[in-house]
Short mmCIF file of C-alpha atoms (C1' of nucleotides) in Angstrom, two decimals:
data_model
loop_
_atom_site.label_atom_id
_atom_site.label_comp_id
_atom_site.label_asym_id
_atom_site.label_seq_id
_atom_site.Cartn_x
_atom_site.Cartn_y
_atom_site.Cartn_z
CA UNK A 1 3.78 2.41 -2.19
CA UNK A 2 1.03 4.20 0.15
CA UNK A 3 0.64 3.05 3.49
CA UNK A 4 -0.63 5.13 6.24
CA UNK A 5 1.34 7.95 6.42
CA UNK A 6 0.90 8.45 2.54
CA UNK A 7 -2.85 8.03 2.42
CA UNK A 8 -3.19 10.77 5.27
CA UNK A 9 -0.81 13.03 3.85
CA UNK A 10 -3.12 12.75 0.63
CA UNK A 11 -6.49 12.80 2.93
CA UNK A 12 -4.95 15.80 4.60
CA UNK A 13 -4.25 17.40 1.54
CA UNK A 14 -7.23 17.11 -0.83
CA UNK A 15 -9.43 17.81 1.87
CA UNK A 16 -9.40 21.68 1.67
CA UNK A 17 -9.72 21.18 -1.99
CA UNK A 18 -12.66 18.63 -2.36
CA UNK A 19 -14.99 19.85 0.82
CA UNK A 20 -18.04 21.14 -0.30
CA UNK A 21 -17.26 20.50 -3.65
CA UNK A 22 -19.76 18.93 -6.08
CA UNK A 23 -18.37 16.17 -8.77
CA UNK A 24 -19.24 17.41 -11.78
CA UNK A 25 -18.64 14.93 -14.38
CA UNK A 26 -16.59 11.30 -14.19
CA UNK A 27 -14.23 10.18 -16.86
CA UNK A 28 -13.46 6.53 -16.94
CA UNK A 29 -10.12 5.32 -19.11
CA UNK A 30 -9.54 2.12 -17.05
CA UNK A 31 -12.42 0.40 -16.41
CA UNK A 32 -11.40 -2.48 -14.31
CA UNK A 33 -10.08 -0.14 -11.91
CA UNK A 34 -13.78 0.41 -10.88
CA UNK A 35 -14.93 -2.62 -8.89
CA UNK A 36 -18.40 -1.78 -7.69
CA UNK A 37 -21.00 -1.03 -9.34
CA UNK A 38 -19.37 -1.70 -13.16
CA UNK A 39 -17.37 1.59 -14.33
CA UNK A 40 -20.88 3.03 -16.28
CA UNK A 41 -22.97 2.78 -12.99
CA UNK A 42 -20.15 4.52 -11.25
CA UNK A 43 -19.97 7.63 -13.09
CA UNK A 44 -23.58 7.53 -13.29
CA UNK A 45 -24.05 7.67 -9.57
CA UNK A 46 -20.88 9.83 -8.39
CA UNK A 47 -21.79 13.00 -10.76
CA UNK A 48 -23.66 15.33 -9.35
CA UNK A 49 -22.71 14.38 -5.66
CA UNK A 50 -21.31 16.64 -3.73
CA UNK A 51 -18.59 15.58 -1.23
CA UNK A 52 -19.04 16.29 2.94
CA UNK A 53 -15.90 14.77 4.18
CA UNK A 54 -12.62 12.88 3.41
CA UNK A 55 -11.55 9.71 5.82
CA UNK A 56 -9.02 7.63 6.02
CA UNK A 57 -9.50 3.30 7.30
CA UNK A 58 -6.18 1.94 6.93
CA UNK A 59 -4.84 2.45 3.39
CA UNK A 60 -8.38 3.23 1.98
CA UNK A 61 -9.38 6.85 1.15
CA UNK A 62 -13.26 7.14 2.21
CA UNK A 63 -14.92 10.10 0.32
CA UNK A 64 -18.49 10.82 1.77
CA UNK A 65 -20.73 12.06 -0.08
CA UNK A 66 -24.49 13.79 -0.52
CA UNK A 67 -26.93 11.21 -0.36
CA UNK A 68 -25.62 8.84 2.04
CA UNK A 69 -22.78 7.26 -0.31
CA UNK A 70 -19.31 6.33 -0.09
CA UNK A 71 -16.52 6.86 -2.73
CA UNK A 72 -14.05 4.82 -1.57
CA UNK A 73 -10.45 4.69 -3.14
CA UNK A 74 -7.48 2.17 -2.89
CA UNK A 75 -3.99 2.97 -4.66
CA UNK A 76 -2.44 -0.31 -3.80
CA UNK A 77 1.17 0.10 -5.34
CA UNK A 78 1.53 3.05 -7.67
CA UNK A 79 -1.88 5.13 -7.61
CA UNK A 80 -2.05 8.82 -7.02
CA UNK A 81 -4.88 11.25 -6.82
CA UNK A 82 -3.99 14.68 -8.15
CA UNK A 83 -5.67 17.92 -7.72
CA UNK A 84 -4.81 20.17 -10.17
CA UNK A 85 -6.52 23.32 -12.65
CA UNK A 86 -6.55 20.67 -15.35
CA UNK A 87 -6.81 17.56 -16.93
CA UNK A 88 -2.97 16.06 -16.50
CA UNK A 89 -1.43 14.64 -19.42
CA UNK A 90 -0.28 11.61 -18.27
CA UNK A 91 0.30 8.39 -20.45
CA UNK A 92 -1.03 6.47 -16.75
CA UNK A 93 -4.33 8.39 -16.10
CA UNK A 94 -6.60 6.17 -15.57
CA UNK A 95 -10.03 8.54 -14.13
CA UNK A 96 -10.53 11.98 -13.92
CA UNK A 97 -13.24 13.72 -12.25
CA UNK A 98 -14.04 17.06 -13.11
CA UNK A 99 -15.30 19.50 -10.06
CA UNK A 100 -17.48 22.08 -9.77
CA UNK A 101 -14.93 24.72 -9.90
CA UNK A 102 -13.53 23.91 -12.46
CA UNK A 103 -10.51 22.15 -11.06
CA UNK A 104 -9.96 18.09 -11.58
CA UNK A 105 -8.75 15.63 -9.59
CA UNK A 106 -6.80 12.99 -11.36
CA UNK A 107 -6.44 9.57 -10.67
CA UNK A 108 -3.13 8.42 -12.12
CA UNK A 109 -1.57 4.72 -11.98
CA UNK A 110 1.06 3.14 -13.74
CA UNK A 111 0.17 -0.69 -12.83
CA UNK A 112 -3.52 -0.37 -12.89
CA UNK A 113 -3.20 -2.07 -9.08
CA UNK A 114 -5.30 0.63 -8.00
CA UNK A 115 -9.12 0.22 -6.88
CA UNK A 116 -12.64 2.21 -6.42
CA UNK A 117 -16.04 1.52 -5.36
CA UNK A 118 -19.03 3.41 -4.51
CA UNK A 119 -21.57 2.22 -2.25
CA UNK A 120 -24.21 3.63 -0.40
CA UNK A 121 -22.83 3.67 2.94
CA UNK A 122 -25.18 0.72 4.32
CA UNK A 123 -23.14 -1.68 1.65
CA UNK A 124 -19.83 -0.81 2.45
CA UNK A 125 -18.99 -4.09 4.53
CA UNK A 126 -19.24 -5.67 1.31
CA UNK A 127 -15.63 -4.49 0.48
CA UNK A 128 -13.72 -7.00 2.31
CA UNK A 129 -10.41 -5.18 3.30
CA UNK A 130 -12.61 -2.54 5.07
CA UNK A 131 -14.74 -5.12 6.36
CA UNK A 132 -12.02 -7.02 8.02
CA UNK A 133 -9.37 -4.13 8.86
CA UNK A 134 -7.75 -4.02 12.48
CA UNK A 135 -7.71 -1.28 14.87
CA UNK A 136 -6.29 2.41 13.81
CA UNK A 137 -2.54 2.23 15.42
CA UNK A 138 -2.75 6.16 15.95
CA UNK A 139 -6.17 5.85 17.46
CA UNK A 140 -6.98 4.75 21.09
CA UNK A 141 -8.68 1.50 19.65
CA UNK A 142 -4.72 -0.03 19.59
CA UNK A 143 -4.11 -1.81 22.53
CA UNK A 144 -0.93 -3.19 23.49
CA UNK A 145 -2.95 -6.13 25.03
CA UNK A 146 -5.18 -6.84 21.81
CA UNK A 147 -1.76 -6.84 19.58
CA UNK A 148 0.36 -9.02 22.22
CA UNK A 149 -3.29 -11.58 21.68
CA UNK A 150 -3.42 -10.98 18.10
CA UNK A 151 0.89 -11.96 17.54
CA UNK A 152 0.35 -14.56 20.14
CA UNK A 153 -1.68 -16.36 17.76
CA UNK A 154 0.64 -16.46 15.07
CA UNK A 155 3.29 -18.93 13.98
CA UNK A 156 4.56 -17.02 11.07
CA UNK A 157 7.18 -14.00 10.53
CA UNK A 158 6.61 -11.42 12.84
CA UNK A 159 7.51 -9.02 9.96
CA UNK A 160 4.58 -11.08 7.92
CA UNK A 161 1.76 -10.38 10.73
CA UNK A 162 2.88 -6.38 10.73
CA UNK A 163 1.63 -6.79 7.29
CA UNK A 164 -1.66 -8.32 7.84
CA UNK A 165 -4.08 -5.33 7.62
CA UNK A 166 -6.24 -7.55 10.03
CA UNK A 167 -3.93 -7.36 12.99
CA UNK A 168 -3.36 -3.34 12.59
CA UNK A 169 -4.47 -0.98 10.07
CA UNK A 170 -1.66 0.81 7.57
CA UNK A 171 1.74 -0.71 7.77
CA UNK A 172 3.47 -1.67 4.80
CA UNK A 173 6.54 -2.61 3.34
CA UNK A 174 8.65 0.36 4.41
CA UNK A 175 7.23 1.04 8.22
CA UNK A 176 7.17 -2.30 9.13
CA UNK A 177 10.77 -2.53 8.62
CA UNK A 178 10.94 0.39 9.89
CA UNK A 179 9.09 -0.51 13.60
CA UNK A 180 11.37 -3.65 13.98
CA UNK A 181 14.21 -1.50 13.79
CA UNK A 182 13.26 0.81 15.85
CA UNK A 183 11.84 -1.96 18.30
CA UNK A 184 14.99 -4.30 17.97
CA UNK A 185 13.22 -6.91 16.95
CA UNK A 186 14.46 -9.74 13.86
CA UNK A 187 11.61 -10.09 11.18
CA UNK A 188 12.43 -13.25 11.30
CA UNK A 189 11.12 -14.24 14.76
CA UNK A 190 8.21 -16.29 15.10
CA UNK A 191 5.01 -13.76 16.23
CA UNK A 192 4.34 -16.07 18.70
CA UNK A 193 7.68 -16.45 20.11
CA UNK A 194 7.85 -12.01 21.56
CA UNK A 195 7.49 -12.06 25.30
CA UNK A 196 5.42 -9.16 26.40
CA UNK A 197 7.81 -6.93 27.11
CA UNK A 198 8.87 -7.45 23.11
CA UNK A 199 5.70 -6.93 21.76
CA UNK A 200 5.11 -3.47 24.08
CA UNK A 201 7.98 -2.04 22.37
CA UNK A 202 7.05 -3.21 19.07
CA UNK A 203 3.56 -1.61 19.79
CA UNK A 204 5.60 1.63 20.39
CA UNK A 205 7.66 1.38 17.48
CA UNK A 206 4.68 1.23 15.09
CA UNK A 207 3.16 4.09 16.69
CA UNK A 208 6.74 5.87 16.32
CA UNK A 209 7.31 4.78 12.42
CA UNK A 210 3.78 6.12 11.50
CA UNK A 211 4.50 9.21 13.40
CA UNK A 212 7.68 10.08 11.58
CA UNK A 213 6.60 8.99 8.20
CA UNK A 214 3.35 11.25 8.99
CA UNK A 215 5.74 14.22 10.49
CA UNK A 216 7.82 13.61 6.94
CA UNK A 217 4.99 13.94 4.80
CA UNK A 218 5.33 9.98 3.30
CA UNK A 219 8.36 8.43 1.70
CA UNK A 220 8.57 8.80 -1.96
CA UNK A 221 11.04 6.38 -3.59
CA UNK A 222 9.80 6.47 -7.15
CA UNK A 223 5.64 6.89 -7.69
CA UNK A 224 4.41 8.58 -4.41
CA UNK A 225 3.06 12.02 -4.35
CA UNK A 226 0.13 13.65 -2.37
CA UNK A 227 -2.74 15.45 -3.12
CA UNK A 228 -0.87 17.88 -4.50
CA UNK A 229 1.61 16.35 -6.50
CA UNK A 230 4.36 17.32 -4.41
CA UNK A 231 7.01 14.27 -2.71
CA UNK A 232 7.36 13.41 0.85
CA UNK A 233 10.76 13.68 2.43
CA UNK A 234 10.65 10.29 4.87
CA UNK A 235 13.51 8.18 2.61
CA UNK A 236 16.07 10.77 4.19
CA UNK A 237 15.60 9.35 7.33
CA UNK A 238 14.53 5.99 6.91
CA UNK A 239 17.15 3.27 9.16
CA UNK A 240 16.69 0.10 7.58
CA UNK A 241 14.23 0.52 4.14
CA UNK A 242 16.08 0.58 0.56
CA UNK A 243 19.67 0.59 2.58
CA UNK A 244 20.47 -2.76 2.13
CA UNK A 245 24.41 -2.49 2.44
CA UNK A 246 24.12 0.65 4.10
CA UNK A 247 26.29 1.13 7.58
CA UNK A 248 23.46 0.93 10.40
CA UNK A 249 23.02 4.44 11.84
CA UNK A 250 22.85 3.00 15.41
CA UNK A 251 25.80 0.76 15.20
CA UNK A 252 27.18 0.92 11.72
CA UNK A 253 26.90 -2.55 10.98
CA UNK A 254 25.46 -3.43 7.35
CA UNK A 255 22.18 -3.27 6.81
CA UNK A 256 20.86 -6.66 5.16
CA UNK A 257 18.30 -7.23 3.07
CA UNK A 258 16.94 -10.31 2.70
CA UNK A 259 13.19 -12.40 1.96
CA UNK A 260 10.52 -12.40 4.78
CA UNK A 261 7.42 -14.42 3.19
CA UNK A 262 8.00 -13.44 -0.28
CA UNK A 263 8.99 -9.61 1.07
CA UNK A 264 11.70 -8.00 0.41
CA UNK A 265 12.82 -6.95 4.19
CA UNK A 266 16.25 -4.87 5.53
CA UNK A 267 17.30 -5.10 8.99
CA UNK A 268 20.40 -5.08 11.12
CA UNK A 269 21.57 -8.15 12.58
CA UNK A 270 23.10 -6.30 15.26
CA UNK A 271 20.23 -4.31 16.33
CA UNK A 272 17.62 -6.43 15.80
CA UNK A 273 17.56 -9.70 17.43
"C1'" DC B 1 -9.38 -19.94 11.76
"C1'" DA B 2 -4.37 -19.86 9.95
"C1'" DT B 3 -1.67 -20.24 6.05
"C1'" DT B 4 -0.18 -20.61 1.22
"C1'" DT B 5 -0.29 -19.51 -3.53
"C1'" DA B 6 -1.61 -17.31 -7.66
"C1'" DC B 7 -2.80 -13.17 -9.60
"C1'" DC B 8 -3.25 -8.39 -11.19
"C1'" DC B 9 0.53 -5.02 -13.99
"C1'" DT B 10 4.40 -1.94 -15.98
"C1'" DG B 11 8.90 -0.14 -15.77
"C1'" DA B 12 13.55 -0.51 -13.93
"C1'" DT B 13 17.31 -3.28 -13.47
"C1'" DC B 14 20.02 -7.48 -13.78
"C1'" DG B 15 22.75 -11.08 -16.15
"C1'" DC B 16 24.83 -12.80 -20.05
"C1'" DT C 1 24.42 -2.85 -27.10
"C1'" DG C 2 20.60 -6.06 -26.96
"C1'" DC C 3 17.23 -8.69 -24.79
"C1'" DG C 4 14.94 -11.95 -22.01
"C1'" DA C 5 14.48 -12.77 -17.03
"C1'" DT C 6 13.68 -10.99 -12.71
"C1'" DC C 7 12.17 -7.83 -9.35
"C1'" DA C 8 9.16 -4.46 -7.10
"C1'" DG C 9 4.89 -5.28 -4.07
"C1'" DG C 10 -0.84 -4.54 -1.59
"C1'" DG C 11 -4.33 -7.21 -0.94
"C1'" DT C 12 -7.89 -10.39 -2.39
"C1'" DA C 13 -9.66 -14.90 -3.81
"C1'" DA C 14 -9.22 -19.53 -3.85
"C1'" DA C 15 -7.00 -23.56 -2.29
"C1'" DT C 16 -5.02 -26.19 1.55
#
DNA sequence: CATTTACCCTGATCGC
DNA sequence: TGCGATCAGGGTAAAT
């Protein structure tokens, strides 16, 4: 599951590859992966362009291109985006866009969660998540004050909110569990109910969990790879995430896991009050 | 606005 | 061993 850390490590990693590159020809086997314009408009407008930079919002992957248009690329649960000398041969390849050079990059996704779009870049407020996403937590926009405001106003889960992509760009399943660890903090506490002082170290645990994850290279469990196909090497350090049973590192106390709003959340109930 | 629920989907794993 | 049920889970739309 890409969340921040993965989508960089991919953004960092394709971007040598795709700069300056020109998209030669678009191969659609999914269509209803494409969401704007339909899949035939799409391929339509994307060949020929040729791509000036790779960003990151959040968990979207922006490609700019020639022309003033964005390609811009979701992979939700199980989507990966492989650069490779060839076509893969992969039972889940869903697009594959053939480059200039030769080379492809392959968009492959076992549970078809995955979305595109391609807007000029005038239009791309009309993708909601993008529209609506919160402030960068590795960029100076995060303020502590603006997330103590933003938890403030919020009755539910404190591990819920850390999901909302509205409150802060990028966290996930894995690195929110991950930031209440390292902040102390029960994902089970109301948002509302963190005194300041709570919420400042929360704010620095996010910061820290993205920063490890991002230092790792991503955590691959089962699906995620980066640009290159190669895994990230975060699980080995991971506290709380997938070690449900587990003896805490800090205190070696079992980790539980248990249901946060429908999530499945781990967390020691020594720690993390 | 905040919150809740349904939904999209496939493969791994669980329970009997 | 077989097989249906359950789980995994990001984010959006629609309902409340």
């Amino acid at each position: 599951m890409p969340e921040l850390p993965e989508v960089e490590t991919i953004r960092r990693s394709l971007e040598p590859k795709l700069l300056g590159r020109t998209i030669e020809k678009v191969y659609v086997f999914l269509e209803r992966i494409v969401k704007k314009p339909g899949a035939g408009e799409f391929s339509r407008l994307l060949a020929g362009r040729k791509i000036i930079s790779l960003d990151r919002r959040g968990k979207y992957l922006l490609v700019r291109l020639e022309g003033d248009y964005t390609w811009v690329v979701h992979l939700r649960m199980t989507g990966q985006l492989i650069y490779a000398p060839e076509k893969l041969k992969h039972r889940h390849l869903r697009l594959a866009f053939l480059l200039d050079n030769g080379h492809w990059l392959n968009f492959i996704d076992m549970r078809t969660f995955g979305s595109m779009y391609l807007l000029p870049d005038d239009r791309l407020g009309e993708i909601r998540g993008l529209a609506t996403m919160g402030p960068e937590p590795l960029s100076d926009r995060f303020s502590v004050e603006e997330f103590y405001r933003r938890l403030q106003k919020r009755k539910r889960a404190v591990k819920t909110v850390l999901l909302d992509q509205t409150v802060v760009a990028g966290l996930g399943n894995i690195y929110a569990d991950e930031a209440l660890f390292l902040a102390g903090i029960d994902p089970r506490r109301e948002a509302a109910s963190l005194s300041k002082t709570e919420v400042e170290r929360l704010y620095q645990a996010v910061v820290r969990a993205l920063r490890q994850g991002l230092r790792n290279r991503g955590t691959t469990f089962r699906d995620y790879l980066d640009g290159a196909g190669e895994k990230g090497k975060n699980q080995y350090y991971l506290n709380v995430y997938h070690r449900g049973g587990k003896p805490c590192r800090r205190c070696g106390t079992g980790i539980v896991k248990i249901r946060v709003g429908g999530r499945g959340t781990s967390f020691c109930p020594n720690c993390q009050k």
